[in-house]
Coordinates of C-alpha atoms in Angstrom, one line a residue:
M1 CA 0.0 0.0 0.0
S2 CA 2.8 2.5 0.9
G3 CA 4.0 2.4 -2.7
D4 CA 0.8 4.1 -3.8
R5 CA 1.0 6.8 -1.3
K6 CA 2.2 10.3 -2.2
R7 CA 5.3 11.4 -0.3
V8 CA 5.1 15.0 0.9
G9 CA 7.8 16.9 2.7
F10 CA 7.7 20.1 4.7
V11 CA 10.9 22.0 5.5
T12 CA 10.8 24.1 8.6
G13 CA 13.5 26.2 10.3
S14 CA 11.6 28.3 12.9
R15 CA 8.8 28.1 15.5
A16 CA 6.9 30.7 13.4
D17 CA 6.6 28.8 10.1
Y18 CA 5.9 25.5 11.9
G19 CA 3.2 27.1 14.0
I20 CA 1.6 28.6 10.9
M21 CA 1.5 25.2 9.1
R22 CA 0.6 23.0 12.1
N23 CA -3.2 22.6 11.6
F24 CA -2.7 22.1 7.8
L25 CA 0.0 19.5 8.4
K26 CA -2.3 17.6 10.8
L27 CA -4.8 17.2 8.0
L28 CA -2.1 15.9 5.6
D29 CA -0.7 13.6 8.3
E30 CA -4.2 12.0 8.9
D31 CA -4.7 11.2 5.3
G32 CA -3.9 7.5 4.6
N33 CA -2.8 8.2 1.1
I34 CA -0.1 10.6 2.1
L35 CA 3.3 10.0 3.7
L36 CA 4.2 13.3 5.5
D37 CA 7.8 14.0 6.5
I38 CA 8.9 17.0 8.5
I39 CA 12.4 18.1 7.7
T40 CA 13.8 20.4 10.4
T41 CA 16.7 22.8 10.3
G42 CA 18.0 26.1 11.5
A43 CA 17.0 27.7 14.8
L44 CA 14.5 24.8 15.6
L45 CA 17.5 22.6 16.4
S46 CA 19.6 25.1 18.3
E47 CA 19.9 25.0 22.1
K48 CA 20.4 28.7 22.1
Y49 CA 16.9 29.1 20.6
G50 CA 15.3 26.6 23.0
R51 CA 15.6 23.5 20.7
Q52 CA 12.0 24.1 19.6
V53 CA 12.0 21.0 17.4
E54 CA 10.7 19.3 20.6
L55 CA 7.4 21.0 20.0
I56 CA 7.1 19.1 16.7
Y57 CA 7.9 15.7 18.3
K58 CA 5.4 16.5 21.0
D59 CA 2.7 17.1 18.4
G60 CA 3.3 13.6 17.1
F61 CA 4.7 14.3 13.6
H62 CA 7.3 12.2 11.8
V63 CA 10.5 14.2 11.8
S64 CA 12.4 12.6 9.0
A65 CA 15.6 14.6 9.4
E66 CA 17.3 17.1 11.6
I67 CA 19.6 19.1 9.3
G68 CA 21.8 21.0 11.7
L69 CA 23.4 24.2 10.7
T70 CA 26.1 26.5 12.1
L71 CA 24.1 29.5 13.1
D72 CA 26.0 32.8 13.4
S73 CA 24.0 35.9 12.9
S74 CA 26.9 38.4 13.6
S75 CA 27.1 39.5 10.0
N76 CA 25.7 38.9 6.5
E77 CA 28.9 37.0 5.6
K78 CA 28.2 34.5 8.4
V79 CA 24.6 34.1 7.3
L80 CA 25.8 33.4 3.8
F81 CA 28.1 30.7 5.1
T82 CA 25.1 29.2 6.8
M83 CA 23.2 29.2 3.6
S84 CA 26.1 27.5 1.8
E85 CA 26.2 24.8 4.4
A86 CA 22.4 24.4 4.1
L87 CA 22.6 24.1 0.4
G88 CA 25.1 21.2 0.6
K89 CA 23.2 19.3 3.2
F90 CA 19.8 19.7 1.5
A91 CA 21.4 18.7 -1.8
A92 CA 22.4 15.4 -0.2
Y93 CA 19.1 14.9 1.5
F94 CA 16.9 15.5 -1.5
N95 CA 19.2 13.3 -3.6
D96 CA 18.0 10.4 -1.4
N97 CA 14.5 11.6 -0.8
P98 CA 12.6 12.3 -4.1
Y99 CA 9.4 13.8 -2.8
D100 CA 6.2 14.0 -4.9
L101 CA 5.7 17.5 -3.4
L102 CA 7.7 19.7 -1.1
L103 CA 6.1 22.4 1.0
I104 CA 8.0 25.6 1.7
L105 CA 6.6 28.6 3.5
G106 CA 7.8 32.1 3.2
D107 CA 11.2 33.7 3.0
R108 CA 13.8 32.5 5.5
Y109 CA 17.3 32.3 4.1
E110 CA 17.5 28.6 5.0
M111 CA 14.4 28.0 2.9
L112 CA 16.1 29.6 -0.1
S113 CA 18.9 26.9 0.2
A114 CA 16.3 24.2 0.6
A115 CA 14.3 25.4 -2.4
L116 CA 17.3 25.6 -4.7
A117 CA 18.4 22.1 -3.8
A118 CA 14.9 20.7 -4.3
A119 CA 14.4 22.6 -7.6
M120 CA 17.7 21.2 -9.0
Q121 CA 16.5 17.7 -8.1
R122 CA 13.3 18.4 -10.0
I123 CA 11.1 18.1 -6.9
P124 CA 7.9 20.1 -7.3
I125 CA 7.6 22.9 -4.7
L126 CA 4.4 24.3 -3.3
H127 CA 5.3 27.8 -2.0
I128 CA 3.1 29.4 0.7
H129 CA 2.9 33.1 1.4
G130 CA 4.5 34.2 -1.9
G131 CA 3.8 37.5 -3.6
E132 CA 4.2 39.5 -0.3
A133 CA 6.3 42.6 0.1
T134 CA 8.6 43.4 3.1
Y135 CA 10.9 46.2 2.0
G136 CA 12.9 46.4 5.2
N137 CA 14.4 42.9 5.2
Y138 CA 16.3 40.5 2.9
D139 CA 13.3 38.2 3.2
E140 CA 11.9 40.4 0.4
F141 CA 14.1 39.1 -2.4
I142 CA 14.4 35.6 -1.0
R143 CA 10.6 35.2 -1.1
H144 CA 10.4 36.2 -4.8
A145 CA 13.4 33.9 -5.6
I146 CA 11.6 30.9 -4.0
T147 CA 8.5 31.8 -6.0
K148 CA 10.5 31.3 -9.2
M149 CA 11.7 27.9 -8.1
S150 CA 8.2 26.7 -7.2
R151 CA 5.5 25.2 -9.4
Y152 CA 2.5 25.8 -7.2
H153 CA 1.6 28.7 -5.0
F154 CA -0.9 29.4 -2.1
T155 CA -1.1 33.1 -1.4
S156 CA -2.8 34.9 1.5
T157 CA -4.6 37.7 -0.4
E158 CA -5.7 38.4 -3.9
V159 CA -3.2 41.2 -4.2
Y160 CA -0.4 38.7 -3.6
R161 CA -1.9 36.2 -6.0
E162 CA -1.8 38.8 -8.7
R163 CA 1.8 39.7 -7.9
V164 CA 2.9 36.0 -8.1
I165 CA 1.3 35.9 -11.6
Q166 CA 3.1 39.1 -12.4
L167 CA 6.3 37.3 -11.6
G168 CA 5.5 34.9 -14.5
E169 CA 3.7 32.1 -12.7
N170 CA 0.8 30.3 -14.4
P171 CA -2.6 31.6 -13.0
G172 CA -3.8 28.0 -13.0
N173 CA -1.2 27.1 -10.3
V174 CA -1.7 30.2 -8.1
F175 CA -4.5 30.1 -5.5
N176 CA -5.6 32.7 -3.0
L177 CA -6.6 30.7 0.1
G178 CA -6.0 33.2 2.9
A179 CA -3.4 33.0 5.6
L180 CA -3.3 29.9 7.8
G181 CA -2.2 32.0 10.8
A182 CA -5.2 34.3 10.6
E183 CA -7.4 31.2 11.3
N184 CA -5.0 29.2 13.5
C185 CA -5.0 31.8 16.3
L186 CA -8.8 31.4 16.7
R187 CA -8.4 27.7 17.3
M188 CA -5.8 27.6 20.1
D189 CA -5.8 24.6 22.4
E190 CA -5.3 26.0 26.0
E191 CA -3.9 22.6 27.1
N192 CA -0.7 23.8 25.4
V193 CA -0.6 27.0 27.4
T194 CA 2.0 26.9 30.2
G195 CA 1.2 28.0 33.8
E196 CA 3.6 30.9 33.7
V197 CA 1.8 32.4 30.7
K198 CA -1.7 31.8 32.2
Q199 CA -0.6 33.6 35.4
L200 CA -0.3 36.9 33.6
E201 CA -3.2 39.2 34.3
K202 CA -5.3 39.6 31.3
G203 CA -5.4 43.1 29.7
Q204 CA -2.4 44.2 31.8
Y205 CA 0.6 43.4 29.7
F206 CA 2.2 44.2 26.3
V207 CA 3.7 41.6 24.1
I208 CA 7.0 42.7 22.5
L209 CA 8.6 41.0 19.5
F210 CA 11.0 42.7 17.2
H211 CA 13.7 41.6 14.7
P212 CA 16.5 43.4 12.9
E213 CA 15.9 45.4 9.7
T214 CA 18.5 43.9 7.3
L215 CA 18.0 46.1 4.2
T216 CA 17.4 49.6 5.5
G217 CA 20.8 50.3 7.2
M218 CA 18.9 51.0 10.5
D219 CA 21.2 50.4 13.4
V220 CA 20.0 47.5 15.4
V221 CA 21.3 48.9 18.7
Q222 CA 19.4 52.1 18.1
Q223 CA 16.3 50.1 17.3
G224 CA 16.5 48.4 20.6
R225 CA 17.2 51.6 22.5
E226 CA 14.1 53.3 21.1
I227 CA 11.8 50.5 22.0
L228 CA 13.2 50.0 25.4
M229 CA 13.0 53.8 26.1
A230 CA 9.3 53.7 25.2
L231 CA 8.7 50.7 27.5
E232 CA 10.2 52.6 30.4
N233 CA 7.0 54.6 30.6
Y234 CA 4.9 51.6 31.6
P235 CA 6.1 50.4 35.1
G236 CA 2.5 49.5 36.0
Y237 CA 2.1 47.0 33.2
K238 CA 3.8 43.6 32.5
L239 CA 6.3 43.6 29.6
V240 CA 6.4 40.2 27.9
F241 CA 9.3 39.7 25.4
I242 CA 9.3 36.9 22.9
G243 CA 12.6 35.5 21.5
V244 CA 14.1 37.1 18.4
N245 CA 14.8 35.1 15.2
A246 CA 18.2 34.2 13.7
D247 CA 18.6 37.1 11.3
T248 CA 21.8 39.1 11.0
D249 CA 22.5 41.0 14.3
S250 CA 19.7 39.3 16.1
D251 CA 22.1 38.5 19.0
L252 CA 22.5 42.2 19.7
I253 CA 18.7 42.4 20.3
R254 CA 18.7 39.3 22.5
E255 CA 21.5 40.8 24.6
M256 CA 19.7 44.1 25.0
V257 CA 16.4 42.5 25.9
S258 CA 18.1 40.1 28.4
G259 CA 19.7 43.1 30.1
F260 CA 16.4 45.0 30.3
V261 CA 14.5 42.0 31.7
A262 CA 17.2 41.4 34.3
S263 CA 16.9 45.0 35.6
H264 CA 13.1 45.4 35.4
K265 CA 10.8 43.4 37.7
N266 CA 7.8 44.0 35.4
A267 CA 9.5 42.3 32.4
V268 CA 9.6 38.6 31.5
Y269 CA 11.2 36.8 28.5
F270 CA 10.0 33.6 26.7
E271 CA 12.5 32.0 24.3
N272 CA 10.4 28.9 23.5
L273 CA 6.6 29.0 23.4
H274 CA 4.1 26.6 21.9
T275 CA 2.1 28.3 19.1
D276 CA -1.1 28.1 21.1
A277 CA 0.6 29.7 24.1
Y278 CA 1.8 32.6 21.9
H279 CA -1.7 33.1 20.5
Y280 CA -3.1 33.0 24.0
L281 CA -0.6 35.8 25.0
L282 CA -1.7 37.9 22.1
K283 CA -5.4 37.4 22.7
H284 CA -5.2 38.5 26.3
G285 CA -2.6 41.2 26.0
I286 CA -3.1 44.9 25.2
C287 CA -1.3 44.9 21.9
L288 CA 1.7 43.5 20.1
V289 CA 4.7 45.9 19.9
G290 CA 7.5 45.3 17.4
N291 CA 7.8 44.4 13.7
S292 CA 6.8 40.8 13.5
S293 CA 4.6 39.5 10.6
S294 CA 2.3 38.0 13.3
G295 CA 1.3 41.6 14.1
I296 CA 0.0 42.1 10.6
I297 CA -1.4 38.6 9.9
E298 CA -2.5 37.1 13.2
A299 CA -3.1 39.8 15.8
P300 CA -6.0 41.4 13.9
S301 CA -8.0 38.1 14.1
L302 CA -7.6 38.2 17.9
G303 CA -9.1 41.7 18.2
I304 CA -5.9 43.4 19.5
S305 CA -3.9 46.4 18.2
T306 CA -0.5 46.2 16.7
V307 CA 2.2 48.8 17.1
N308 CA 4.2 48.1 14.0
I309 CA 7.6 49.7 14.1
G310 CA 9.8 50.7 11.2
N311 CA 10.0 49.2 7.7
R312 CA 10.4 45.5 8.2
Q313 CA 6.8 44.9 7.2
K314 CA 6.5 47.8 4.8
G315 CA 4.6 46.7 1.7
R316 CA 2.3 44.2 3.3
V317 CA -1.5 44.5 3.2
R318 CA -2.7 45.4 6.7
G319 CA -6.0 45.9 8.6
E320 CA -7.2 48.9 10.5
S321 CA -6.0 47.6 13.9
V322 CA -2.3 48.0 12.8
M323 CA -0.7 51.3 13.8
D324 CA 2.5 52.1 11.9
V325 CA 5.2 54.1 13.6
G326 CA 8.9 54.9 13.1
W327 CA 11.9 54.0 15.2
D328 CA 11.2 56.7 17.7
A329 CA 10.5 56.2 21.4
A330 CA 7.9 59.1 21.5
E331 CA 6.0 57.7 18.5
I332 CA 6.0 54.2 19.9
K333 CA 4.7 55.4 23.3
A334 CA 2.0 57.5 21.7
A335 CA 0.8 54.4 19.7
M336 CA 0.9 52.2 22.9
D337 CA -1.2 54.8 24.7
R338 CA -3.7 54.6 21.9
A339 CA -3.7 50.8 22.2
I340 CA -4.5 51.1 25.9
K341 CA -7.5 53.3 25.2
K342 CA -8.8 51.1 22.4
H343 CA -8.3 47.8 24.2
G344 CA -11.4 45.7 24.2
S345 CA -13.0 47.7 21.4
I346 CA -11.0 46.4 18.4
G347 CA -13.0 44.3 15.9
Q348 CA -11.6 41.2 14.2
G349 CA -11.4 42.7 10.7
N350 CA -8.5 40.9 9.0
P351 CA -7.7 41.0 5.2
Y352 CA -5.8 37.7 5.6
F353 CA -8.7 35.7 7.1
Q354 CA -10.6 33.1 5.1
E355 CA -12.9 30.7 6.8
N356 CA -11.7 27.0 6.8
A357 CA -8.3 28.0 5.5
A358 CA -6.5 24.8 6.7
K359 CA -9.2 22.6 5.2
N360 CA -9.0 24.5 1.9
Y361 CA -5.2 24.2 1.8
Y362 CA -5.6 20.5 2.4
R363 CA -8.2 20.0 -0.3
K364 CA -6.3 22.0 -2.9
T365 CA -3.1 20.1 -2.1
L366 CA -4.9 16.9 -2.8
E367 CA -5.9 18.3 -6.2
L368 CA -2.3 19.2 -6.9
L369 CA -1.0 15.8 -5.9
S370 CA -3.5 14.2 -8.3
R371 CA -1.8 16.0 -11.2
V372 CA 1.7 16.6 -10.1
E373 CA 3.1 13.5 -11.8
E374 CA 1.7 14.7 -15.2
D375 CA 2.7 18.3 -14.6
R376 CA 6.3 17.5 -13.9
K377 CA 6.8 15.8 -17.2
E378 CA 7.2 19.2 -18.8
P379 CA 9.4 22.1 -17.5
K380 CA 7.6 25.0 -16.0
E381 CA 7.2 27.9 -18.5
F382 CA 7.2 31.6 -17.8
Y383 CA 3.7 33.1 -18.0
D384 CA 3.7 36.4 -19.9
L385 CA 1.2 39.0 -19.1
K386 CA -0.4 40.7 -22.1
V387 CA 0.5 44.3 -21.7
M388 CA -1.7 47.0 -23.2
V389 CA 0.5 49.6 -25.1

């Protein structure tokens, strides 16, 4: 029987992309006609980042490989060495594991290496969250590069679907199915919420999550100073920091946050949280402060404000609950004050939300699997738009 089953792989290197895909992956994993492999890499395997791969094991998925990488975010040169290492290791892995379909989400630099290795081995890629724009980070061009190596695409809005087609992808292979994260956060399982998180007083804390801007030349230390200066104004509230990702100079942010938490009794830090625990934090907090994509895509579904700082998310479609500010402590504080006043009165309007997104992702994936063998017989062609002159 196993010879007739389609083999599907999902590459994940961070808690964020695994958390986004989790409910969709469950549907694939429960399908008797699919063999699902989770291929882990990057920060998920690092002790420094809390070895978050354990969350995947706990959820009961089959982790087919742990592809460890040397993570050094001290410079772009070091990140490039990591990408080179990843390319070699994924090349070897995909040489021995010819998947019928490979799932890749987003725009992490490890994913670019994985996509290139898979594309060279003629493994069809389904790319999720393509067509988006984030002008403040190197994720911007990585995302579009992965699009060009992929045969199929699930986008999170119609604007992004049109942009993927504009990049030369066949409209028959590009589907606007909404963002999984916009639905996932409404289906959290509180059994996965730790006691320490639940002990926080609802409506009396801010969630802070920010990453470096890697394309704007903005000084990371100055970024951190401005946010921390703004937070000094809220001694009566709890300040809940979430661990930074593995982008260039992220260690500088981690060092600053650690120092702040150590010297402020009202501040706490979580390096490793289950996705459900993170969503619980957002739902019961005042707002999300920082520059994470979850503030654009997920927080609006939970009815809380987002204080979105700087240009990391510049270019993304956003709802009315998102307040954009610059890297300035006074601007950040003013937006946080507005969030306090609006707390409890924010609706759940979210341009990324589509009902039953995970089920629709699953059903469309089954359709793609039914034709992937025929599709891959011919090389993918560039789709030219007819331009009116």
